[in-house]
Amino acid sequence: MRARTSDIEKAVGVLRAGGLVALPTETVYGLGANAEDPAAVSRIFQVKGRPASHPLIVHINGAECLDDWVQEVPATARLLAERFWPGPLTLVLRRGRRVPLEATGGLETVAVRVPDHPVALALLSAFGGGVTAPSANRFGSVSPTTADDVRAEIGEAVDFVLEGGPCEVGVESTIVDATAEIPTILRPGGVTREDLEAVLGCPLAAPATSHIRVPGQHPSHYAPRARVVLVEPEKVVAEAELAQELGHRVGVFLPAAFADAEVKAHAVVAVPGSMAAYARRLYGFLRELDQQACDLIVASLPVEEGLGLAIANRLRRAAGPRTTT
Ligand code: TXA
Ligand code: MG
């Protein structure tokens, strides 16, 4: 889906004036500001209700602009940028002078990516600078994958919402710390570990969900309002029916292998068998079950390979202890 030229011009005007633009990317919608405008960047934190120490991603127009934003690009980082950009891969590198500390949460490293969405790329090209954008949701809640989700989350607080249709990938970018010779994955996402390893020719460590490595990797991120309970796939139906009998309004993520099962629950979501389709719909499913006022969601983890790794990471976090009260 392409943007109207008038919409891109309007969005560029908002960014130049220090305002906030919600923009589509291939992963999730972002809440964007001019990366070089510290006051605009600070507004992002206010709108999201996000701690100022929690670093943002700078979105740029192409791999060839990378050197404008970081201090040095190790050969492995260059290789990954050339191979995966535009695409759902974020590289953490040493911060260039153009990037204000407001955008990095005070860190001397910066996260950078080139989004693979025609509307985002049209905006970045017309704007000419970098756009820092976290996911366009309130801190700790589920990321938006449609423009309507953005309006429901923070519509009144953004100056302009760019339409871009539903996000193709549906989970956030893979974040790779590329400051060292052997990169590490900080957050699994749209580019799989297998794809990274194939390009690098060496194994990569998968991140441990329980280990808070950087500000913002809180266990309860990506949480719907309903409490999420994870069980083995073959126990999903029985667990859901028991909770429903006990008086909960239960939403069920019915695993594809049990698609024919009858479930006595308040709402049932049929989990797609393909991991790409599941990732694309994951946040939409969580939102739908919230809208249906479920207070408990029973789900199981997919096999943790390919995109299943990112899906399992988000489900674990959705099920994790809530940090907000
Ligand atoms: O797909 C995505 O990555 C989406 C779209 C909008 O691009 N953005 C996104 O942003 O997910 P956000 O802010 O929700 O998550 C970015 C994460 C932060 O939680 C933080 O953990 C990590 O990126 N991050 C940012 N800068 C970092 C840095 N310098 N070092 C380590 N981690 C960093
Ligand atoms: Mg986010």
mmCIF file with all atom_site columns, C-alpha atoms and ligand atoms in Angstrom, residues 28 48 50 54 134-144 172 187 221-222 283, ligand 2:
data_model
loop_
_atom_site.group_PDB
_atom_site.id
_atom_site.type_symbol
_atom_site.label_atom_id
_atom_site.label_alt_id
_atom_site.label_comp_id
_atom_site.label_asym_id
_atom_site.label_entity_id
_atom_site.label_seq_id
_atom_site.pdbx_PDB_ins_code
_atom_site.Cartn_x
_atom_site.Cartn_y
_atom_site.Cartn_z
_atom_site.occupancy
_atom_site.B_iso_or_equiv
_atom_site.pdbx_formal_charge
_atom_site.auth_seq_id
_atom_site.auth_comp_id
_atom_site.auth_asym_id
_atom_site.auth_atom_id
_atom_site.pdbx_PDB_model_num
ATOM   1  C  CA . VAL A 1 28  ? 4.444  -2.969 13.631 1.00 0.00 ? 28  VAL A CA 1
ATOM   2  C  CA . LYS A 1 48  ? 4.079  6.211  25.505 1.00 0.00 ? 48  LYS A CA 1
ATOM   3  C  CA . ARG A 1 50  ? 7.905  4.994  28.759 1.00 0.00 ? 50  ARG A CA 1
ATOM   4  C  CA . HIS A 1 54  ? 14.551 2.957  27.478 1.00 0.00 ? 54  HIS A CA 1
ATOM   5  C  CA . PRO A 1 134 ? 9.262  2.880  19.132 1.00 0.00 ? 134 PRO A CA 1
ATOM   6  C  CA . SER A 1 135 ? 6.169  0.760  18.587 1.00 0.00 ? 135 SER A CA 1
ATOM   7  C  CA . ALA A 1 136 ? 3.131  3.067  18.722 1.00 0.00 ? 136 ALA A CA 1
ATOM   8  C  CA . ASN A 1 137 ? 1.539  1.589  21.847 1.00 0.00 ? 137 ASN A CA 1
ATOM   9  C  CA . ARG A 1 138 ? 1.477  2.641  25.456 1.00 0.00 ? 138 ARG A CA 1
ATOM   10 C  CA . PHE A 1 139 ? 4.401  1.277  27.469 1.00 0.00 ? 139 PHE A CA 1
ATOM   11 C  CA . GLY A 1 140 ? 4.055  -2.436 28.210 1.00 0.00 ? 140 GLY A CA 1
ATOM   12 C  CA . SER A 1 141 ? 0.975  -3.079 26.083 1.00 0.00 ? 141 SER A CA 1
ATOM   13 C  CA . VAL A 1 142 ? 0.497  -4.844 22.757 1.00 0.00 ? 142 VAL A CA 1
ATOM   14 C  CA . SER A 1 143 ? 2.107  -3.308 19.650 1.00 0.00 ? 143 SER A CA 1
ATOM   15 C  CA . PRO A 1 144 ? -0.267 -1.972 16.962 1.00 0.00 ? 144 PRO A CA 1
ATOM   16 C  CA . GLU A 1 172 ? 8.961  -6.418 15.892 1.00 0.00 ? 172 GLU A CA 1
ATOM   17 C  CA . ARG A 1 187 ? 15.487 -9.594 20.847 1.00 0.00 ? 187 ARG A CA 1
ATOM   18 C  CA . HIS A 1 221 ? 6.227  -6.386 27.757 1.00 0.00 ? 221 HIS A CA 1
ATOM   19 C  CA . TYR A 1 222 ? 3.644  -6.963 24.988 1.00 0.00 ? 222 TYR A CA 1
ATOM   20 C  CA . TYR A 1 283 ? -1.009 -8.986 18.299 1.00 0.00 ? 283 TYR A CA 1
HETATM 21 MG MG . MG  B 2 .   ? 7.634  -1.787 21.737 1.00 0.00 ? 2   MG  B MG 1
#
